[in-house]
XYZ file of C-alpha atoms in Angstrom:
525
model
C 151.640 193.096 40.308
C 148.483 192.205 41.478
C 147.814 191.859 45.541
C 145.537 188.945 44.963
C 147.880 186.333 44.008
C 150.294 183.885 45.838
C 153.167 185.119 44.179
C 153.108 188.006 46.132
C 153.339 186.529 49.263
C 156.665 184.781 48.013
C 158.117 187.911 47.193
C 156.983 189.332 50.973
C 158.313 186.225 52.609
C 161.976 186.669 50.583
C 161.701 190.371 52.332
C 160.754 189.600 56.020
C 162.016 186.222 56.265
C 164.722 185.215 53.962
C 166.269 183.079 56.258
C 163.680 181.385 57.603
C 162.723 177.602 56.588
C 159.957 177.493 54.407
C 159.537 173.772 53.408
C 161.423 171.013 55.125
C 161.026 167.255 53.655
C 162.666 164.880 55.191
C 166.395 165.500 55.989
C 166.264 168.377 53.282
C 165.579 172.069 54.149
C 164.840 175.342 51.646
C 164.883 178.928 52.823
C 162.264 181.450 51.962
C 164.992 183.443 50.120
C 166.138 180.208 48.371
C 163.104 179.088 47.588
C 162.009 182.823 45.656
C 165.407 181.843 43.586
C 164.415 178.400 42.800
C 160.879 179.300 41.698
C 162.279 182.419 39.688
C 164.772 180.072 38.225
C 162.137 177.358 37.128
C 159.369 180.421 36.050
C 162.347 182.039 33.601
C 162.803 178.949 31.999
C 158.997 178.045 31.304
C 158.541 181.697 29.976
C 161.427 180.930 27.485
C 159.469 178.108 25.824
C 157.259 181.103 24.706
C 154.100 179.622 25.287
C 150.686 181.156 24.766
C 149.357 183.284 27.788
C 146.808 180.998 29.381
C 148.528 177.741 28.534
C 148.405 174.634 30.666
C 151.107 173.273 32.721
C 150.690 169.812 34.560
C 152.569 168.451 37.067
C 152.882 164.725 37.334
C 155.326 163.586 40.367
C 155.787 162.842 43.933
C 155.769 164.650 46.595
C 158.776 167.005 47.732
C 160.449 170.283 47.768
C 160.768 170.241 43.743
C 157.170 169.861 43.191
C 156.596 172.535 45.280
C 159.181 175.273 43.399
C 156.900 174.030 40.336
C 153.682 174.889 41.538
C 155.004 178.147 42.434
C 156.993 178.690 39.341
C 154.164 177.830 37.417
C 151.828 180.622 39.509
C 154.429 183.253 38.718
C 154.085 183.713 35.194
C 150.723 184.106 33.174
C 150.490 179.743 32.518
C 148.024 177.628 34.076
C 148.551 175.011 36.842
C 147.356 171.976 36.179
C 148.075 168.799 39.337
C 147.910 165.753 38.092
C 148.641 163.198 41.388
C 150.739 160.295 40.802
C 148.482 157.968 41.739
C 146.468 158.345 37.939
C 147.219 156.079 35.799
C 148.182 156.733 31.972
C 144.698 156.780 30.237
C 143.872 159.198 33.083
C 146.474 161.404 32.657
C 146.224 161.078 28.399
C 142.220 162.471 29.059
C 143.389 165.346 31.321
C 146.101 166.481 28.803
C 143.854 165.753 25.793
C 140.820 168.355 27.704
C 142.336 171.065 28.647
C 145.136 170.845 26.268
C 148.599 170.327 28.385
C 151.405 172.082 26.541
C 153.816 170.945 29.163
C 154.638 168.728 31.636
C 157.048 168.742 34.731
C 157.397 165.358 36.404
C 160.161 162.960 37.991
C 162.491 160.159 36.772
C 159.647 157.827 37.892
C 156.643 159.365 36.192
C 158.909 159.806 32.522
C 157.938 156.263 31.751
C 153.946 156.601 32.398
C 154.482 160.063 29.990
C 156.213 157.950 27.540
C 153.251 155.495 26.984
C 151.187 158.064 26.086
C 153.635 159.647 23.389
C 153.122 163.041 24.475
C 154.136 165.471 21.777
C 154.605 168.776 24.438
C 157.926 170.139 26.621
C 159.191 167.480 29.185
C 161.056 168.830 31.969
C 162.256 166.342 35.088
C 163.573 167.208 38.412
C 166.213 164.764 38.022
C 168.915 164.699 34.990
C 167.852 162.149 32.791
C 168.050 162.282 29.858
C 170.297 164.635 27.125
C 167.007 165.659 25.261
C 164.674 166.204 28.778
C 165.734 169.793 30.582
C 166.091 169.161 34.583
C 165.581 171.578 37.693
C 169.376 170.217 38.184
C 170.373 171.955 34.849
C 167.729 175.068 35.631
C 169.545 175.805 38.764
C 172.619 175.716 37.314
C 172.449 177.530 34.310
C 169.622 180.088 34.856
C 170.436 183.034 37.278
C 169.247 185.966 35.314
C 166.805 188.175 37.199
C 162.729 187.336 37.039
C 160.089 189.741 37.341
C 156.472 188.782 36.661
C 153.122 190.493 36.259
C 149.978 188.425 37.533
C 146.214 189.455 37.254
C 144.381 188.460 40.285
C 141.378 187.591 37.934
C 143.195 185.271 35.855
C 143.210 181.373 35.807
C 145.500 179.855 38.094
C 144.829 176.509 38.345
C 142.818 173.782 36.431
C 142.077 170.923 38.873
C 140.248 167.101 38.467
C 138.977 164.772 40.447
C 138.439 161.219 38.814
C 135.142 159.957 40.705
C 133.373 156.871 40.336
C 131.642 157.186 37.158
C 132.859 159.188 33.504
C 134.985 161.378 32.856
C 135.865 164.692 35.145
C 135.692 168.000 34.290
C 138.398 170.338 35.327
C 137.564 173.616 37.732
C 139.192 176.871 36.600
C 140.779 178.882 39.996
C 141.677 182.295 39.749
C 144.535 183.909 41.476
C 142.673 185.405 43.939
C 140.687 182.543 44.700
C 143.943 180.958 46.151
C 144.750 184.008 48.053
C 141.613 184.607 49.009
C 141.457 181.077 50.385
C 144.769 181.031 51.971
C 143.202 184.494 53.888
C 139.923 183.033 55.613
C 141.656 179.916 56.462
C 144.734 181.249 57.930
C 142.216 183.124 59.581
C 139.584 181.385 61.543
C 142.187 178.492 62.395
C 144.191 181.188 63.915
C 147.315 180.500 62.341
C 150.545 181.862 63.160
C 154.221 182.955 62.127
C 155.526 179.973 64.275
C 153.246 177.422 63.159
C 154.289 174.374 61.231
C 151.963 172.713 58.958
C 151.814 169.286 58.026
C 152.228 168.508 53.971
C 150.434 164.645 54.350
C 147.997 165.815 51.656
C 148.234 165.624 47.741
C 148.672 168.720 46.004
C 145.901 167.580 43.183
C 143.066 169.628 44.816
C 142.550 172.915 46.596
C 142.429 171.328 50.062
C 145.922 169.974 49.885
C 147.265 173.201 47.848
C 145.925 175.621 50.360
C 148.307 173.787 53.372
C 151.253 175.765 50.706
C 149.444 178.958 50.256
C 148.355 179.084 54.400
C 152.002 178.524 55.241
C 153.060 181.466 52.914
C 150.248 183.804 53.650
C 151.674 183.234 57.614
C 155.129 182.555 56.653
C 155.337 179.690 58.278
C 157.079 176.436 57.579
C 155.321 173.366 55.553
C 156.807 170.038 56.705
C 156.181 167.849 54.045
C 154.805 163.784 54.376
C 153.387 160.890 52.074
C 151.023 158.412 54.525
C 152.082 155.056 53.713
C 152.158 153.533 57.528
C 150.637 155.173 60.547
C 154.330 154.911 62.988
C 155.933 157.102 59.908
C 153.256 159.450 59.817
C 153.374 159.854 63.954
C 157.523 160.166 63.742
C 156.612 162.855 60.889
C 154.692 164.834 63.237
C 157.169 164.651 66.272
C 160.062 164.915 64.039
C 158.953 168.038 62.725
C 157.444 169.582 65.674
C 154.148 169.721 63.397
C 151.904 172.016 65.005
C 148.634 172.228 62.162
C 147.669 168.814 60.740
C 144.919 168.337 57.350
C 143.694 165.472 57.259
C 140.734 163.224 54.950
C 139.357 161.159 57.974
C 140.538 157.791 56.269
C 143.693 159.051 57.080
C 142.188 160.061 60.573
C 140.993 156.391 60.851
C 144.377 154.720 59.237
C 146.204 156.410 62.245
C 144.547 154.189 64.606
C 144.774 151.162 63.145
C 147.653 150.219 64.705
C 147.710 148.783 67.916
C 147.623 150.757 71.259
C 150.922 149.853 72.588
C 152.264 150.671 69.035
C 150.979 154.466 68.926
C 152.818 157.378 70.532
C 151.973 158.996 74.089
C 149.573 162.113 74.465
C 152.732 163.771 75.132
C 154.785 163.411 72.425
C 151.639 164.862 70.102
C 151.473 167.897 72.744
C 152.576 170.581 70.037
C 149.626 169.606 67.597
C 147.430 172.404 68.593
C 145.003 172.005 65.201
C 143.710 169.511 63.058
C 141.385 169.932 59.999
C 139.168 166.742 58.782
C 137.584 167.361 55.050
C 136.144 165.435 52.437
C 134.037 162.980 54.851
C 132.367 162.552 57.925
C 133.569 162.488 60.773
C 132.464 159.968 63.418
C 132.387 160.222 67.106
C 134.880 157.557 67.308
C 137.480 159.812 65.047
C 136.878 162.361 67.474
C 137.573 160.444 70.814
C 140.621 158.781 69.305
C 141.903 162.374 68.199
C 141.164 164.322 71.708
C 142.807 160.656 73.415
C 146.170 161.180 71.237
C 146.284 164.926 71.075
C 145.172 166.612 74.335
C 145.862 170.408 72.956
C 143.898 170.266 70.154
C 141.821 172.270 68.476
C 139.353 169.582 65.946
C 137.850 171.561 62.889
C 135.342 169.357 60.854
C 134.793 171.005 57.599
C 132.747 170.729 54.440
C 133.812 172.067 50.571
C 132.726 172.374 47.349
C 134.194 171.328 43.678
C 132.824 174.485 42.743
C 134.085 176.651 45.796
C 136.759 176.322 48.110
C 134.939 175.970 50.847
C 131.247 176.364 52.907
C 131.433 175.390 56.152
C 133.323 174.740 59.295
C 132.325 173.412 62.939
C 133.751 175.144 65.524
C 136.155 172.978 67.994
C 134.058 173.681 70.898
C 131.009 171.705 68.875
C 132.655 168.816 68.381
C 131.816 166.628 71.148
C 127.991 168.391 70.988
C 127.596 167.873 67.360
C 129.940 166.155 65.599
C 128.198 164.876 62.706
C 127.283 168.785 62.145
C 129.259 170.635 59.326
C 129.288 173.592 61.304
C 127.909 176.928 60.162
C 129.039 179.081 56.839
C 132.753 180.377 57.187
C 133.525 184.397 57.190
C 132.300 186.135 54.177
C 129.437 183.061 53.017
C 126.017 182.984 53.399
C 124.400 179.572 52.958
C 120.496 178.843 52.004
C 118.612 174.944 52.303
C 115.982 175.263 49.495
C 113.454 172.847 48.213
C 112.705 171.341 45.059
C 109.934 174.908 44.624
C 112.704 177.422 45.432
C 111.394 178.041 49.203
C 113.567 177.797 51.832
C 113.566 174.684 54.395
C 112.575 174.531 57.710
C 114.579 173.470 60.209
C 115.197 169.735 59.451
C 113.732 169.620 56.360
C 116.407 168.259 53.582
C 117.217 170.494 50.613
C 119.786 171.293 48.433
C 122.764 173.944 49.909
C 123.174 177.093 47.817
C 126.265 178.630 48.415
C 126.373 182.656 48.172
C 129.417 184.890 48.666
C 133.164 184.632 48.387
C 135.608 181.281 47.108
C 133.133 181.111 44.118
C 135.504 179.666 41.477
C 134.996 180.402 37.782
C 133.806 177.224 36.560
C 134.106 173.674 34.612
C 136.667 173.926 31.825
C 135.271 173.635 28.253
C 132.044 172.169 30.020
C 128.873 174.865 29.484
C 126.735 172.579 30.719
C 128.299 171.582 33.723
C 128.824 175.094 34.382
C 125.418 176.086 34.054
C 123.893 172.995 36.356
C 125.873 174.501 39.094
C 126.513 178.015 38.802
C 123.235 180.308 39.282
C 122.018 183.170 38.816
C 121.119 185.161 42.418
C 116.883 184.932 41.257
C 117.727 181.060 42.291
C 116.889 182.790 45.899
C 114.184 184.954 45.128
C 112.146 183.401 47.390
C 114.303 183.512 50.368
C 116.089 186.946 50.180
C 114.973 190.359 49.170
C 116.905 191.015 45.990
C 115.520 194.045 45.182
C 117.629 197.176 43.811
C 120.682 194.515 43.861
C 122.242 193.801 40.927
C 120.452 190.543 38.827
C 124.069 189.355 37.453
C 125.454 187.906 40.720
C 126.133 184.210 40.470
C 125.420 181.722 43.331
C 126.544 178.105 43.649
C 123.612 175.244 43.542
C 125.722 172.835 44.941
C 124.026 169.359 44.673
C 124.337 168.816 48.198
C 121.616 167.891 50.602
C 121.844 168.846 53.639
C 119.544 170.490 56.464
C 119.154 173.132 59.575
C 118.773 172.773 62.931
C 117.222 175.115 64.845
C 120.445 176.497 65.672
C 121.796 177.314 62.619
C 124.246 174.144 62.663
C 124.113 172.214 58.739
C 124.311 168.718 58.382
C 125.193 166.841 55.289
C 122.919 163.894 53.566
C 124.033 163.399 50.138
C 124.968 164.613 47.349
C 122.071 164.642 44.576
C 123.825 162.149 42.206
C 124.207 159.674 44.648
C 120.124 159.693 45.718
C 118.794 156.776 45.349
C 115.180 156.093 44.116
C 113.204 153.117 45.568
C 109.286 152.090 45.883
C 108.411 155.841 45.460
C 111.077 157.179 47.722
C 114.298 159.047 47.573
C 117.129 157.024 49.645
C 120.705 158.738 50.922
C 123.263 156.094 50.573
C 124.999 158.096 53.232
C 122.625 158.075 55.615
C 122.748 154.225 55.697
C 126.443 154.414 56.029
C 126.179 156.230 58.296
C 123.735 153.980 60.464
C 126.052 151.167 59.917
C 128.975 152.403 61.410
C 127.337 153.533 64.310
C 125.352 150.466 65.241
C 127.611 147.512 63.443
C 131.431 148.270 64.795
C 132.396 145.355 63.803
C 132.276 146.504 59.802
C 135.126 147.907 58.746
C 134.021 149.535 55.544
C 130.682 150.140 53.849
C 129.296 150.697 50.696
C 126.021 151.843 49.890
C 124.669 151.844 46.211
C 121.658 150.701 43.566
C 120.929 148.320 41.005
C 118.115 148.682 38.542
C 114.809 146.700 39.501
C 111.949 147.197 37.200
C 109.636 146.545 39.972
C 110.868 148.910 42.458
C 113.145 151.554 40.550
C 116.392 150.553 42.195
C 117.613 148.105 44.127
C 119.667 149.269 47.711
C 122.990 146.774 47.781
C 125.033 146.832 50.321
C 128.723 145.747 50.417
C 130.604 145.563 53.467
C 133.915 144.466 55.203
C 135.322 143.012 58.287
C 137.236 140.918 60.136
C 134.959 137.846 59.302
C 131.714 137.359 57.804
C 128.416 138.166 59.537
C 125.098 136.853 58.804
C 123.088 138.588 56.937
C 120.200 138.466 58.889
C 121.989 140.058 62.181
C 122.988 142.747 60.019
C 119.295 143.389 58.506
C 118.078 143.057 61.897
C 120.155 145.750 63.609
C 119.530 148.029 60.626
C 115.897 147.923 60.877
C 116.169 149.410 64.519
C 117.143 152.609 63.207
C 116.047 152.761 59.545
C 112.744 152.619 57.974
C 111.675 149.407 56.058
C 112.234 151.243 52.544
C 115.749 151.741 52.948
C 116.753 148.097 54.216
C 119.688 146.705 51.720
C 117.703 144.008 49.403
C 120.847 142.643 48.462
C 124.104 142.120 51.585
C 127.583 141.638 50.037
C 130.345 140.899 52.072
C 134.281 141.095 50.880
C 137.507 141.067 52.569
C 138.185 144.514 51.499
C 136.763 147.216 49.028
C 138.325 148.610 46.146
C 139.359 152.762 46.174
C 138.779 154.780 43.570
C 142.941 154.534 41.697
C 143.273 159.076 41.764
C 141.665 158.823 45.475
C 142.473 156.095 48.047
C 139.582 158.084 50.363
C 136.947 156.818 48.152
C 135.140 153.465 47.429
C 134.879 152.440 44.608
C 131.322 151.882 43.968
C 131.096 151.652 40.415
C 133.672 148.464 40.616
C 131.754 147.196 43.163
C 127.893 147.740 40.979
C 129.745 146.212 38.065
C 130.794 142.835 39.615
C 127.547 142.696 41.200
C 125.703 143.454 37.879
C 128.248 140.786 35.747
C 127.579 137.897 38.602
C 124.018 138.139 38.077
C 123.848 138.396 34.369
């Protein structure tokens, strides 16, 4: 058995701490020594449908102790994870199976309908009895108690995950096992995690960020308290209930917390025991910041910054926060991080350019996609003109990560854009995010913002922007306050205002701007 793989850690945990609770959901409870029996249970079974090494797996359900004995079922034999979240629809989940090939599927009585419209021709297995023809977990932990021993390569695929965006069709990222351990390592690490710690499950399990919250609560053997956000007074009795002590969070969910009002949210000291909270996936304003130190006085604020093609680059250190907290932060342990320009040089302090990511959490790659692969996973000579690279091996791959971000002059990164979103306009190149960014700062009243182009023949592309709020505000006042802080080129031509915007369907963090371009584009043609 490999060291550098999760499944090890269950094993360890069964050892040292059979009797401690590993996952609580709800009113329901599971042992570390009952969960290795569950998952050993659920792995024996999926190795007796004799599958090819390698083959996929998904996982289409809701949250809860189940889904997580399948994850780790599925990680203890030689298959492939693949998370589909419940919130794709059927067309979505039809494309993932139909890319990377999904010769099974474990899901919920829910979910068997949405499988069913897509006729799906693989194994079905549900966590509920259902059917005479579908295998259950009930029936699994019945009938299979033989014992399960596994071999897993620390090199070998793990986990295939997607991310449906705004535009086309994803393309899965191929994790290794020791890409999850090694992840579940640093971060258990510099967020000082401990034995006693309990960590809040309020994130999806579709991605790395809400898969390591499992993996950090093993590596620590800790306990995971899982939680679906649906209204901000559950999510606060979740967190007292539990005596949650670590909290991940997207910062819409950071903003959906306060929505409510005042008199309606908790006292400082009934959120005492959070002592961390992690914020990924967005920025983070100062106002997210205030209204986190206001509710939780003991806490430690992390703002943090990953890749699709690593696990992570960047965190900001808690005492930073209130300094710098539109900063990143600075590379975590074991990453070095370069700015470089468009001529391979690297930026001065300031200067935008794209973030090359060097070092450890380098996953393999896009599934089936060469090209993809090969637009974002470089060869070390991609920093020949920042690093001596001589007498060091020419093979070692990098991550161009399509971010832009700069330096300051003390080493603290700051993020811009990503390249796909640049926008091009009367000779110049536009961050949408920067503009957002503007706008929340200097128009509180907007609730949410969206910042995108059109085509203009006369100018490249058109800026549009598409806001909410409360009630509608004159354009002009808008344009006006924008033009204190912007320059003239990246005023919105075009001001849209809605009562609210639509998400992206597989992400509820994200706008969707493509929607948004399309209704724009059909109203004026």
């Amino acid at each position: 058995m490999s060291i550098n793989c999760i499944r090890t850690l269950i094993e360890e945990a069964n050892v040292t701490h059979a009797d401690k609770i590993a996952i609580k959901h709800d009113d329901k409870t599971i042992t570390y020594g009952d969960l290795l029996k569950k998952v050993n249970q659920v792995a024996y079974y999926l190795k007796e449908l004799d599958l090819p090494k390698g083959s996929r797996i998904g996982i289409y359900s809701k949250k809860g102790i189940d889904q997580v004995i399948a994850i780790l079922a599925i990680l203890s034999t030689d298959y492939v994870l693949v998370p589909l979240t419940r919130l794709l629809k059927a067309e979505q989940v039809e494309y993932i199976i139909e890319d990377c090939n999904i010769r099974c599927i474990i899901t919920d009585r829910l979910k068997l309908e949405s499988i069913e419209e897509i006729s799906f021709d693989g194994h079905i297995i549900s966590y509920e009895t259902t059917h005479k023809d579908i295998p259950s977990f009930e029936e699994i932990f019945k009938y299979y108690n033989k014992p399960y021993s596994c071999q897993v390569n620390g090199h070998d695929n793990a986990v295939i995950t997607y991310s449906f965006g705004l535009t086309g069709k994803p393309k899965g990222i191929v994790i290794s096992h020791r890409n999850l351990i090694d992840s579940a390592r640093v971060v258990s690490q510099y967020l000082n995690l401990e034995e006693s710690d309990v960590l809040s499950g309020v994130l999806i399990f579709n991605l790395d960020y809400g898969l390591n919250q499992i993996f950090c609560s093993l590596y620590k053997r800790a306990t995971l308290a899982l939680h679906r956000f649906i209204l901000a007074g559950d999510f606060f009795n979740h967190l007292i209930n539990d005596n949650v002590t670590v909290i991940a969070l997207m910062p819409v969910t950071i903003t959906s917390m306060f929505d409510e009002a005042e008199h309606k949210l908790p006292s400082a000291e009934l959120l005492a025991n959070v002592k961390t909270i992690t914020s990924s996936g967005g920025n983070v304003t100062p106002k997210m910041v205030k209204n986190v130190q206001k509710y939780f006085p003991n806490v430690n604020f992390y703002s943090m910054h990953g890749l699709t093609e690593a696990f992570r680059s960047t965190y900001l250190d808690p005492s930073q926060i209130n300094i710098r907290p539109e900063s990143i932060g600075k590379a975590i342990p074991d990453v070095e991080l370069y700015v470089i320009n468009q001529e391979g040089k690297e930026c001065k302090p300031r200067e935008v350019g794209e973030l090359i990511h060097r070092g450890g959490y380098i996953y393999k790659g896009f599934w089936n996609a060469p090209i993809e692969t090969a637009q974002r996973y470089k060869s070390i000579q991609i920093l020949k003109d920042v690093i001596n690279i001589e007498g060091q091996l020419r093979d070692e791959i990098v991550v161009a990560t399509g971010d832009y971000v700069y330096k300051d002059e003390e080493g603290y990164f700051y993020f811009v854009s990503r390249r796909d979103d640049m926008i091009k306009t009367r000779g110049f190149r536009v961050s949408p995010y920067e503009i957002e960014s503007v706008v929340k700062k200097s128009l509180p009243t907007v609730d949410q913002c969206a910042i995108f182009s059109i085509p203009n023949a006369e100018i490249e592309e058109e800026i549009v922007m598409v806001y909410s709020s409360r009630s509608e505000i004159p354009p002009k006042e808008i344009t006006f306050e924008l033009k204190k802080h912007l320059a003239s080129y990246m005023i919105p031509s075009r001001i849209v205002y809605k009562k609210s915007l639509p998400l992206v369907p597989s992400d509820r963090n994200k706008i969707n701007k493509e929607e948004l371009k399309n209704e724009l584009l059909d109203s004026i043609n």
